[in-house]
Short mmCIF file of C-alpha atoms in Angstrom, two decimals:
data_model
loop_
_atom_site.label_atom_id
_atom_site.label_comp_id
_atom_site.label_asym_id
_atom_site.label_seq_id
_atom_site.Cartn_x
_atom_site.Cartn_y
_atom_site.Cartn_z
CA MET Y 244 94.96 160.24 77.71
CA ILE Y 245 95.53 162.68 80.34
CA GLU Y 246 98.79 160.71 81.29
CA SER Y 247 99.91 160.95 78.02
CA ASN Y 248 99.40 164.61 77.74
CA VAL Y 249 101.01 165.37 80.95
CA LEU Y 250 104.14 163.56 79.93
CA LEU Y 251 104.48 165.44 76.55
CA VAL Y 252 104.34 168.55 78.40
CA MET Y 253 107.14 167.44 80.96
CA LEU Y 254 108.87 166.28 77.77
CA LEU Y 255 108.77 169.50 76.20
CA PHE Y 256 109.53 171.33 79.24
CA PHE Y 257 112.81 169.02 79.46
CA PHE Y 258 113.60 169.68 75.60
CA MET Y 259 113.10 173.66 76.74
CA ALA Y 260 115.80 173.41 79.53
CA MET Y 261 118.32 171.73 77.05
CA LEU Y 262 118.02 174.05 74.51
CA PHE Y 263 118.04 176.96 76.89
CA VAL Y 264 121.39 175.60 78.11
CA LEU Y 265 122.69 175.13 74.46
CA SER Y 266 121.78 178.70 73.88
CA GLN Y 267 123.64 179.84 76.41
CA ARG Y 268 126.52 177.99 75.34
CA LEU Y 269 126.19 179.03 71.80
CA LYS Y 270 125.32 182.72 72.78
CA ILE Y 271 122.12 182.82 70.75
CA SER Y 272 118.96 184.19 72.06
CA TYR Y 273 116.81 181.40 73.61
CA PRO Y 274 113.61 181.94 71.80
CA ILE Y 275 115.38 181.47 68.35
CA LEU Y 276 116.69 177.90 69.36
CA LEU Y 277 113.38 176.95 70.89
CA VAL Y 278 111.55 177.70 67.61
CA ILE Y 279 114.09 175.61 65.43
CA GLY Y 280 114.37 172.87 68.02
CA GLY Y 281 110.52 172.72 68.13
CA LEU Y 282 110.81 172.56 64.33
CA LEU Y 283 113.06 169.78 64.49
CA ILE Y 284 111.40 167.85 67.13
CA SER Y 285 108.39 167.82 64.99
CA LEU Y 286 110.12 166.45 62.03
CA ILE Y 287 111.28 163.45 63.86
CA PRO Y 288 109.19 160.18 62.26
CA GLY Y 289 106.75 159.27 64.89
CA ALA Y 290 106.87 162.59 67.07
CA PRO Y 291 103.21 163.37 68.35
CA ARG Y 292 101.23 166.09 66.57
CA VAL Y 293 100.54 169.03 68.92
CA SER Y 294 97.23 170.59 68.79
CA LEU Y 295 95.95 173.39 71.37
CA ASP Y 296 92.21 174.33 71.74
CA PRO Y 297 92.17 177.82 70.70
CA ASN Y 298 89.72 178.66 73.54
CA ILE Y 299 92.55 178.21 76.17
CA ILE Y 300 95.28 179.90 74.19
CA PHE Y 301 94.15 183.49 75.44
CA LEU Y 302 93.34 182.68 78.88
CA VAL Y 303 96.02 180.58 79.92
CA PHE Y 304 99.17 182.33 78.40
CA LEU Y 305 98.51 185.82 77.90
CA PRO Y 306 97.48 187.06 81.44
CA PRO Y 307 100.64 186.18 83.10
CA LEU Y 308 102.88 187.35 80.21
CA LEU Y 309 101.41 190.74 80.29
CA PHE Y 310 101.53 190.83 83.82
CA GLU Y 311 104.88 189.98 84.19
CA ALA Y 312 105.92 192.89 81.69
CA ALA Y 313 103.67 195.28 83.46
CA TRP Y 314 105.23 194.49 86.65
CA TYR Y 315 108.94 195.06 85.66
CA THR Y 316 108.18 198.21 83.45
CA SER Y 317 110.02 201.09 84.67
CA TRP Y 318 107.01 203.86 85.26
CA ASP Y 319 109.22 206.83 85.33
CA ASN Y 320 111.03 205.57 81.61
CA PHE Y 321 107.88 204.86 80.54
CA LEU Y 322 106.41 208.29 81.18
CA LYS Y 323 109.51 209.73 79.85
CA TRP Y 324 109.26 208.32 76.42
CA ARG Y 325 105.53 207.83 76.26
CA ARG Y 326 105.27 209.78 72.96
CA SER Y 327 107.36 207.58 71.16
CA ILE Y 328 105.94 204.38 72.86
CA PHE Y 329 102.58 205.51 72.17
CA ILE Y 330 103.36 206.11 68.33
CA MET Y 331 105.05 203.14 68.06
CA GLY Y 332 102.27 200.96 70.36
CA PHE Y 333 98.90 202.15 68.64
CA GLY Y 334 100.13 204.19 65.18
CA LEU Y 335 102.51 201.30 64.09
CA VAL Y 336 99.97 198.49 64.93
CA PHE Y 337 97.13 200.22 63.36
CA VAL Y 338 99.71 201.31 59.89
CA THR Y 339 100.71 197.70 59.80
CA SER Y 340 97.27 196.21 60.23
CA LEU Y 341 95.92 198.55 57.45
CA ALA Y 342 99.19 197.73 55.02
CA VAL Y 343 98.68 194.01 55.44
CA ALA Y 344 95.04 194.01 54.97
CA TYR Y 345 95.12 195.78 51.64
CA PHE Y 346 98.20 194.20 50.18
CA SER Y 347 97.12 190.28 51.38
CA VAL Y 348 93.82 191.45 49.59
CA ALA Y 349 95.72 192.36 46.51
CA ILE Y 350 97.94 189.13 46.40
CA ILE Y 351 95.80 186.28 47.73
CA PRO Y 352 92.69 184.98 46.14
CA ALA Y 353 89.31 185.49 47.84
CA PHE Y 354 90.83 187.01 50.54
CA THR Y 355 88.49 189.98 51.89
CA LEU Y 356 89.43 193.13 53.94
CA ALA Y 357 87.97 191.49 57.15
CA PHE Y 358 90.32 188.72 56.86
CA GLY Y 359 93.10 191.19 56.02
CA PHE Y 360 92.53 193.07 59.07
CA LEU Y 361 92.40 189.85 61.16
CA LEU Y 362 95.63 188.91 59.60
CA GLY Y 363 97.33 192.42 60.39
CA GLY Y 364 96.09 192.50 63.73
CA ILE Y 365 97.53 188.95 64.49
CA ILE Y 366 101.10 189.95 63.11
CA SER Y 367 101.42 193.48 63.85
CA PRO Y 368 102.72 193.52 67.67
CA PRO Y 369 106.12 192.89 68.11
CA ASP Y 370 107.26 190.77 70.99
CA ALA Y 371 109.38 192.20 74.06
CA VAL Y 372 110.38 189.03 75.27
CA ALA Y 373 112.18 188.11 71.72
CA ALA Y 374 113.91 191.25 71.88
CA THR Y 375 115.11 191.84 75.04
CA SER Y 376 116.54 188.29 75.07
CA VAL Y 377 118.42 188.93 71.72
CA LEU Y 378 119.70 192.41 73.38
CA LYS Y 379 121.17 190.80 76.51
CA GLY Y 380 124.75 190.74 75.87
CA VAL Y 381 124.92 193.67 73.91
CA SER Y 382 125.00 197.41 74.54
CA ILE Y 383 121.76 199.57 73.61
CA PRO Y 384 120.97 202.97 74.93
CA LYS Y 385 118.25 202.99 77.78
CA ARG Y 386 115.94 205.00 75.40
CA GLY Y 387 115.83 202.18 72.99
CA VAL Y 388 115.18 199.58 75.62
CA THR Y 389 112.61 201.63 77.24
CA ILE Y 390 110.72 201.94 74.11
CA LEU Y 391 110.68 198.39 73.41
CA GLU Y 392 109.42 197.29 76.51
CA GLY Y 393 106.93 200.26 76.70
CA GLU Y 394 105.84 199.48 73.31
CA SER Y 395 105.01 195.90 73.76
CA LEU Y 396 102.70 196.98 77.06
CA VAL Y 397 100.62 198.97 74.52
CA ASN Y 398 100.80 197.22 71.25
CA ASP Y 399 99.00 193.96 72.56
CA ALA Y 400 96.25 196.18 73.56
CA ALA Y 401 96.02 197.64 69.93
CA SER Y 402 96.69 194.74 67.91
CA LEU Y 403 94.35 192.39 69.90
CA THR Y 404 91.53 195.10 69.60
CA VAL Y 405 92.14 194.91 65.71
CA PHE Y 406 92.00 191.25 66.01
CA ARG Y 407 88.92 191.09 68.01
CA PHE Y 408 87.06 193.74 65.56
CA ALA Y 409 87.70 191.87 62.68
CA LEU Y 410 86.95 188.54 64.08
CA GLY Y 411 83.64 190.03 64.82
CA ALA Y 412 83.09 191.41 61.35
CA ILE Y 413 83.74 188.02 59.72
CA ILE Y 414 81.46 185.94 62.15
CA SER Y 415 78.59 188.47 62.12
CA GLY Y 416 79.23 189.81 58.68
CA THR Y 417 78.99 193.46 59.11
CA PHE Y 418 81.19 195.85 60.39
CA VAL Y 419 80.37 199.57 61.23
CA LEU Y 420 83.52 201.77 61.63
CA GLN Y 421 81.63 204.51 64.01
CA GLU Y 422 80.25 201.62 66.04
CA ALA Y 423 83.54 199.94 66.42
CA ALA Y 424 85.08 203.02 67.33
CA GLN Y 425 82.46 203.88 70.14
CA GLU Y 426 82.95 200.03 71.05
CA PHE Y 427 86.79 200.47 71.45
CA VAL Y 428 86.64 203.32 73.58
CA ILE Y 429 84.50 201.64 75.98
CA LEU Y 430 86.22 198.25 76.20
CA ALA Y 431 89.53 200.16 76.53
CA ILE Y 432 88.20 202.36 79.49
CA MET Y 433 86.47 199.79 81.25
CA GLY Y 434 89.03 197.16 80.96
CA VAL Y 435 91.38 199.92 82.61
CA VAL Y 436 88.84 200.41 85.51
CA VAL Y 437 88.29 196.78 85.88
CA GLY Y 438 92.17 196.29 86.14
CA LEU Y 439 92.41 199.20 88.82
CA VAL Y 440 89.51 198.13 90.86
CA ILE Y 441 90.66 194.57 91.26
CA ALA Y 442 94.09 195.70 92.11
CA HIS Y 443 93.10 197.90 94.66
CA VAL Y 444 91.08 195.11 96.26
CA LEU Y 445 94.16 193.20 96.07
CA TYR Y 446 96.46 195.70 97.68
CA ILE Y 447 94.37 196.15 100.41
CA PHE Y 448 94.09 192.26 101.19
CA LEU Y 449 98.11 192.02 100.60
CA ARG Y 450 98.75 194.92 102.68
CA TYR Y 451 96.65 194.65 105.63
CA VAL Y 452 95.67 191.19 105.63
CA ALA Y 453 97.97 188.83 104.21
CA LYS Y 454 101.34 190.30 105.25
CA SER Y 455 103.12 186.96 104.55
CA SER Y 456 105.24 185.74 101.24
CA SER Y 457 103.27 182.44 101.45
CA ILE Y 458 100.22 184.40 100.73
CA THR Y 459 101.56 187.27 98.57
CA THR Y 460 103.42 185.52 96.03
CA PRO Y 461 100.67 183.05 94.85
CA ILE Y 462 98.12 186.16 95.12
CA THR Y 463 100.47 187.89 92.49
CA LEU Y 464 100.29 184.59 90.20
CA ILE Y 465 96.35 184.08 90.14
CA ALA Y 466 95.91 188.27 89.99
CA PRO Y 467 96.28 188.44 86.02
CA TYR Y 468 93.77 185.50 85.59
CA ILE Y 469 91.38 187.40 87.97
CA MET Y 470 91.61 190.63 86.12
CA TYR Y 471 91.69 189.11 82.75
CA ILE Y 472 88.56 186.81 83.40
CA VAL Y 473 86.19 189.56 84.97
CA ALA Y 474 86.98 191.97 82.29
CA GLU Y 475 86.44 189.56 79.46
CA HIS Y 476 83.33 188.55 81.31
CA PHE Y 477 81.77 191.78 80.25
CA GLU Y 478 83.47 191.79 77.12
CA TRP Y 479 85.85 194.72 77.98
CA SER Y 480 89.72 194.56 77.16
CA GLY Y 481 91.25 192.11 79.53
CA VAL Y 482 94.52 192.78 78.26
CA LEU Y 483 94.12 196.62 79.54
CA ALA Y 484 92.82 195.11 82.65
CA VAL Y 485 95.83 193.23 83.53
CA VAL Y 486 98.29 195.87 82.27
CA SER Y 487 96.64 198.63 84.31
CA GLY Y 488 96.34 196.20 87.47
CA GLY Y 489 99.99 195.23 87.16
CA LEU Y 490 101.33 198.51 86.87
CA PHE Y 491 99.60 199.53 90.14
CA LEU Y 492 100.33 196.56 91.87
CA SER Y 493 104.05 196.99 90.89
CA TYR Y 494 104.14 200.85 91.92
CA ARG Y 495 102.84 199.91 95.23
CA SER Y 496 104.60 196.88 96.01
CA LYS Y 497 107.16 198.45 98.59
CA ASP Y 498 103.89 198.84 100.53
CA TYR Y 499 103.10 195.03 100.99
CA MET Y 500 106.39 193.52 100.09
CA ASN Y 501 109.53 192.94 102.39
CA HIS Y 502 112.73 191.76 101.05
CA HIS Y 503 112.13 188.01 101.60
CA THR Y 504 108.98 188.36 99.60
CA ARG Y 505 110.33 190.54 96.87
CA ILE Y 506 113.02 187.90 96.52
CA GLN Y 507 110.55 184.92 96.22
CA THR Y 508 108.19 186.60 94.09
CA LYS Y 509 111.35 187.64 91.91
CA GLU Y 510 112.23 184.07 91.59
CA VAL Y 511 108.77 182.71 91.06
CA TRP Y 512 107.70 184.86 88.02
CA ALA Y 513 111.13 184.79 86.52
CA THR Y 514 110.48 180.55 86.51
CA ALA Y 515 107.09 181.25 85.34
CA GLY Y 516 107.58 183.49 82.85
CA PHE Y 517 110.58 181.28 81.33
CA LEU Y 518 108.13 178.16 81.32
CA LEU Y 519 105.16 180.28 79.67
CA ASN Y 520 107.35 182.15 77.23
CA GLY Y 521 109.73 178.80 76.31
CA PHE Y 522 106.54 176.52 75.79
CA VAL Y 523 105.04 179.15 73.09
CA PHE Y 524 108.25 179.47 71.27
CA ILE Y 525 108.77 175.65 71.20
CA LEU Y 526 104.99 175.11 70.09
CA ILE Y 527 105.84 177.80 67.18
CA GLY Y 528 108.06 175.00 65.89
CA LEU Y 529 105.68 172.24 66.91
CA GLU Y 530 102.85 173.69 64.95
CA LEU Y 531 103.97 174.26 61.86
CA PRO Y 532 103.78 170.85 59.78
CA VAL Y 533 100.50 170.53 61.54
CA ILE Y 534 99.32 173.87 59.62
CA VAL Y 535 101.23 172.94 56.42
CA ASN Y 536 99.02 169.55 56.26
CA GLY Y 537 95.92 171.61 56.70
CA LEU Y 538 96.57 174.35 53.75
CA ASP Y 539 93.24 173.30 51.90
CA GLY Y 540 93.00 175.36 48.70
CA TYR Y 541 96.70 176.73 48.68
CA SER Y 542 99.70 175.04 47.48
CA LEU Y 543 102.88 175.15 49.80
CA GLU Y 544 104.57 177.12 47.46
CA GLU Y 545 101.80 179.84 47.08
CA ALA Y 546 101.77 180.02 50.81
CA ILE Y 547 105.46 180.46 51.30
CA GLU Y 548 105.15 183.13 48.66
CA TYR Y 549 102.35 184.99 50.42
CA ALA Y 550 104.09 184.48 53.77
CA LEU Y 551 107.47 185.96 52.92
CA LEU Y 552 105.80 189.22 50.82
CA ILE Y 553 103.96 189.83 53.79
CA SER Y 554 107.11 189.24 56.05
CA ALA Y 555 109.10 191.80 53.98
CA ILE Y 556 105.89 194.28 54.16
CA VAL Y 557 105.99 193.84 57.69
CA ILE Y 558 109.98 194.44 58.20
CA VAL Y 559 110.25 197.47 55.57
CA LEU Y 560 107.32 199.13 57.17
CA ARG Y 561 108.39 198.95 60.97
CA VAL Y 562 111.71 200.21 59.94
CA LEU Y 563 110.28 203.14 57.87
CA MET Y 564 107.47 203.95 60.74
CA VAL Y 565 110.38 203.89 63.50
CA TYR Y 566 112.37 206.70 61.68
CA LEU Y 567 108.97 208.73 61.05
CA SER Y 568 107.71 208.59 64.60
CA ALA Y 569 111.62 209.73 65.70
CA PHE Y 570 111.92 212.66 63.40
CA VAL Y 571 108.54 213.94 62.28
CA PRO Y 572 107.59 215.19 65.93
CA ARG Y 573 111.09 216.77 66.09
CA LEU Y 574 110.57 218.60 62.43
CA ILE Y 575 106.97 219.93 63.65
CA PHE Y 576 107.33 220.68 67.01
CA PRO Y 577 110.48 222.71 68.06
CA HIS Y 578 110.32 222.22 71.76
CA ILE Y 579 110.97 218.36 71.33
CA ARG Y 580 114.30 219.60 69.56
CA ARG Y 581 115.06 221.70 72.45
CA LYS Y 582 114.41 219.12 75.25
CA GLU Y 583 115.53 215.84 73.59
CA ILE Y 584 118.74 214.88 72.01
CA SER Y 585 118.27 213.82 68.71
CA PRO Y 586 118.45 209.67 68.09
CA GLY Y 587 120.64 209.84 65.18
CA TRP Y 588 120.06 207.39 62.37
CA LYS Y 589 121.49 204.29 64.26
CA LEU Y 590 119.02 203.87 67.36
CA PRO Y 591 116.30 203.86 65.01
CA LEU Y 592 117.74 201.41 62.75
CA VAL Y 593 118.24 198.90 65.78
CA VAL Y 594 114.75 199.53 67.27
CA GLY Y 595 113.34 198.96 64.06
CA TRP Y 596 115.01 195.70 63.10
CA ALA Y 597 114.08 194.47 66.79
CA GLY Y 598 110.76 193.84 65.48
CA MET Y 599 110.41 190.37 66.16
CA ARG Y 600 107.06 188.74 66.38
CA GLY Y 601 106.20 185.87 69.08
CA VAL Y 602 104.00 185.24 71.73
CA VAL Y 603 100.90 187.43 71.28
CA SER Y 604 100.96 186.77 67.59
CA LEU Y 605 101.08 182.85 68.25
CA ALA Y 606 98.30 183.08 70.78
CA SER Y 607 96.18 185.13 68.48
CA ALA Y 608 96.45 183.08 65.47
CA LEU Y 609 95.74 180.11 67.40
CA ALA Y 610 92.77 181.67 69.13
CA ILE Y 611 90.88 181.90 65.58
CA PRO Y 612 87.86 179.49 66.05
CA LEU Y 613 87.84 176.35 63.94
CA THR Y 614 84.10 177.07 62.84
CA LEU Y 615 81.75 179.86 62.25
CA ALA Y 616 78.58 180.37 63.91
CA ASN Y 617 76.59 178.41 61.08
CA GLY Y 618 79.13 175.59 61.82
CA GLU Y 619 81.10 175.79 58.70
CA LEU Y 620 84.58 175.92 58.90
CA PHE Y 621 86.51 178.96 59.46
CA PRO Y 622 87.61 180.39 55.79
CA HIS Y 623 91.24 180.64 55.36
CA ARG Y 624 92.11 179.73 58.89
CA ASN Y 625 95.04 177.61 58.19
CA LEU Y 626 96.40 179.75 55.68
CA ILE Y 627 96.29 182.61 58.30
CA LEU Y 628 97.99 180.63 60.72
CA PHE Y 629 100.94 179.48 58.25
CA ILE Y 630 101.43 183.20 57.35
CA THR Y 631 101.54 183.93 60.87
CA PHE Y 632 104.00 180.97 61.73
CA VAL Y 633 106.33 182.04 59.01
CA VAL Y 634 106.18 185.87 59.77
CA ILE Y 635 107.47 184.84 63.37
CA LEU Y 636 110.19 182.62 62.12
CA VAL Y 637 111.28 185.14 59.43
CA THR Y 638 111.38 187.97 62.08
CA LEU Y 639 112.58 185.66 65.07
CA VAL Y 640 115.25 183.84 63.57
CA PHE Y 641 116.49 186.13 60.85
CA GLN Y 642 115.85 189.47 62.59
CA GLY Y 643 116.96 187.83 65.97
CA LEU Y 644 120.45 186.24 64.55
CA THR Y 645 121.38 189.50 62.71
CA LEU Y 646 120.38 192.07 65.39
CA PRO Y 647 123.77 191.80 67.35
CA PHE Y 648 125.76 192.01 64.49
CA ILE Y 649 123.92 195.08 63.39
CA ILE Y 650 124.21 196.63 66.91
CA ARG Y 651 127.97 196.10 66.53
CA TRP Y 652 128.50 197.07 62.96
CA VAL Y 653 126.70 200.54 63.59
CA GLY Y 654 128.87 201.37 66.83
CA LEU Y 655 125.94 202.12 68.87
CA GLU Y 656 126.51 204.55 72.08
CA GLU Y 657 124.37 206.16 74.86
CA MET Y 658 123.27 209.46 73.49
CA ASP Y 659 121.22 210.77 76.28
CA HIS Y 660 123.94 211.51 78.84
CA GLU Y 661 122.73 208.61 81.17
CA VAL Y 662 125.00 207.89 84.11
CA PRO Y 663 126.38 204.67 84.06
CA GLU Y 664 124.75 202.13 85.98
CA LYS Y 665 127.70 200.84 87.99
CA VAL Y 666 128.39 204.64 88.70
CA GLN Y 667 124.63 205.19 90.06
CA ILE Y 668 125.01 202.18 92.20
CA GLU Y 669 128.36 203.08 93.70
CA SER Y 670 126.75 206.59 94.22
CA ILE Y 671 123.60 205.56 96.14
CA ARG Y 672 126.15 203.17 97.92
CA LEU Y 673 127.91 206.17 98.85
CA ALA Y 674 125.04 208.05 100.23
CA LEU Y 675 123.49 205.61 101.83
CA ALA Y 676 126.51 204.64 104.18
CA LYS Y 677 127.02 208.25 104.93
CA GLU Y 678 123.39 208.68 106.23
CA ALA Y 679 124.08 205.35 108.22
CA ILE Y 680 127.05 206.57 109.79
CA THR Y 681 125.01 209.88 110.82
CA TYR Y 682 122.51 207.52 112.24
CA LEU Y 683 124.92 205.64 114.53
CA ASP Y 684 126.64 208.61 115.76
CA LYS Y 685 123.33 210.64 116.77
CA HIS Y 686 121.58 207.44 118.32
CA TYR Y 687 124.52 205.00 119.59
CA THR Y 688 127.78 207.02 120.57
CA THR Y 689 127.67 205.36 123.96
CA GLU Y 690 127.16 202.07 123.17
CA MET Y 691 129.56 202.22 120.19
CA GLU Y 692 132.08 203.51 122.90
CA GLN Y 693 131.28 200.48 125.25
CA TYR Y 694 130.76 197.57 122.84
CA GLU Y 695 133.33 196.70 120.35
CA THR Y 696 130.81 194.59 118.30
CA ILE Y 697 128.71 197.98 117.70
CA ALA Y 698 131.70 199.91 117.07
CA ARG Y 699 132.47 197.46 114.05
CA VAL Y 700 129.38 198.15 112.65
CA LYS Y 701 130.42 201.68 112.08
CA GLU Y 702 134.10 200.61 111.03
CA GLN Y 703 132.38 198.50 108.31
CA TYR Y 704 130.48 201.34 106.80
CA GLN Y 705 133.64 203.46 106.99
CA ARG Y 706 135.57 201.11 105.04
CA SER Y 707 132.91 200.90 102.60
CA ILE Y 708 132.83 204.57 102.00
CA ARG Y 709 136.32 204.52 101.69
CA ALA Y 710 136.18 201.70 98.85
CA THR Y 711 133.27 203.52 97.23
CA GLU Y 712 135.10 206.85 97.12
CA ASP Y 713 137.88 205.21 95.68
CA ALA Y 714 135.70 203.39 93.15
CA LEU Y 715 133.98 206.65 91.88
CA ASP Y 716 137.70 208.13 91.57
CA ASP Y 717 138.93 208.02 88.08
CA GLU Y 718 142.42 207.38 88.87
CA ALA Y 719 141.65 204.95 91.36
CA LYS Y 720 139.67 202.62 89.38
CA ILE Y 721 142.28 201.41 87.36
CA ARG Y 722 144.08 200.81 90.62
CA LEU Y 723 141.39 199.01 92.42
CA SER Y 724 140.00 197.33 89.22
CA GLY Y 725 142.88 194.44 89.66
CA VAL Y 726 142.08 194.36 93.60
CA ARG Y 727 138.82 194.21 93.50
CA ALA Y 728 138.84 191.21 90.70
CA LEU Y 729 140.94 189.16 92.90
CA TYR Y 730 138.74 190.22 95.96
CA THR Y 731 135.99 188.61 93.96
CA LYS Y 732 137.88 185.74 92.93
CA VAL Y 733 138.60 185.08 96.54
CA ALA Y 734 135.33 185.52 97.98
CA LEU Y 735 133.76 183.05 95.25
CA GLU Y 736 136.37 180.45 96.09
CA LEU Y 737 135.67 180.75 99.79
CA ILE Y 738 131.81 180.41 98.99
CA GLN Y 739 132.35 177.39 97.31
CA VAL Y 740 134.58 176.15 100.42
CA ARG Y 741 131.73 176.57 102.74
CA ARG Y 742 129.50 175.11 100.33
CA SER Y 743 131.45 172.00 100.55
CA GLY Y 744 131.47 172.35 104.15
CA LEU Y 745 127.50 172.36 103.97
CA GLU Y 746 127.32 169.01 102.03
CA ARG Y 747 129.76 167.71 104.14
CA PHE Y 748 127.23 168.37 107.04
CA ARG Y 749 124.41 167.36 105.18
CA SER Y 750 125.89 163.83 104.65
CA GLU Y 751 126.93 163.55 108.12
CA LYS Y 752 123.48 164.41 109.19
CA LYS Y 753 124.98 166.79 112.49
CA PHE Y 754 122.34 169.67 111.70
CA ASP Y 755 118.92 169.98 111.06
CA SER Y 756 118.29 169.83 107.00
CA ASP Y 757 116.00 173.07 107.19
CA VAL Y 758 118.59 174.82 108.71
CA ILE Y 759 121.47 173.56 106.17
CA LYS Y 760 118.85 175.00 103.46
CA GLN Y 761 118.64 178.44 105.26
CA MET Y 762 122.61 178.48 105.24
CA GLU Y 763 122.73 177.46 101.72
CA HIS Y 764 120.16 180.40 100.61
CA ASN Y 765 122.25 182.91 102.37
CA LEU Y 766 125.25 181.40 100.41
CA ASP Y 767 123.13 181.83 97.01
CA LEU Y 768 122.27 185.74 98.24
CA GLU Y 769 125.79 186.20 98.96
CA GLU Y 770 127.25 184.57 95.65
CA SER Y 771 124.64 186.71 93.69
CA ARG Y 772 125.86 190.11 95.31
CA LEU Y 773 129.32 189.44 94.27
CA ILE Y 774 128.61 188.36 90.96
CA HIS Y 775 125.98 191.15 90.14
CA GLY Y 776 126.64 193.73 92.55
#
């Protein structure tokens, strides 16, 4: 049994890799293709039916995904657009949950408000991974990206809180708003406290004890699980514990990470994040037939009708709320109009249309217990799961495929006078190179006169300064663009020549294999700098 399950997981990882490669060839966001691929795999005759234990969904998938999102969040940009982020992260979640609750009660027989809020809490948070993967390759203002990524940190906590209270009301049969509000404040504050306390303990260990990438990278992998488990043990918010702890460790990472640790940690987390996200997205497609077969008391046509109506409500409500959150504060507060440039009608439309559901919604839906405390089957569980799956499919596939076309159609442009990223990079290079030359002149004047090798260091920086100054000059940009393209082409070809030489050395066994691997890694870094730098 264990062997067959492990084999199934390995096969799914293999299919994920194949579908990811295909998504790059077709230039389609990989979550979309994984969902469609999982659905097609499930329709193959004899394909195994995948069913996950609801108790492990939150524990296995959510902590690392939330931690990764917090780790790569820009704290400065988050604070800059915090008003929009919190309005979208909290306000939209509660408004969506409220609308879905009352609408579902109105159209679904025997559905109570508690079940409506449970469904609303599940499908209210958009998925940042799906949105950012769709947005790759298209141009969108920095403000929009920041709001989407920041919103995902906040809305997960808000939606899971709604889910938690609605689930508790269904199981216990009681719900008191005042008690729920007090409990929410307590679990939120204590969740943040737990996350920060554990993060401080790990920070001290990593900075003063570990001092090794072999330890630091694994610690970052287990940190979200420690934060989540400890907070949930005391019935506080594990989500906020992971987010707050992740933000702190990321902000202080410069104190305990060197260049090697940063490279290693980034690669490890990129792999782990892809595997976890990809596995969940492919499960969305694989689980759908299982859920359809469990629709007791509802016909498939009825379930599809409910799901499509609720999907429409969710999509329209998000677009409206994005416009309201963008313009109502500007109408009420004059200082906002003076301080911030108007987003216009284009950016709110794109941000509103980027509300694709994904990992958190799936994990929440699958975490609904199979039975109540008295042993009875959980009412409407499969219908809620089915609606959740359809909402994910509709928002992810329909909105995901049309979002790039909408961005190109509206002609979205940067409106906040942001300095282009390439210009910022060149300016930083110029300033740092000048500082390096100043340091050399101050501390190594005699050595540069005596030793040609040391003098060459200064010459390299001087050449870099001249090239960067030309790159920042508008007239020289056109002249240098062809030269730079040729330089990159030649440099990449020479890297391939050296790779071939390494392969020859490896086959001839002239050098130690570990030395060959190290040289290969150096070529990887050099190639990465040429392509991305």
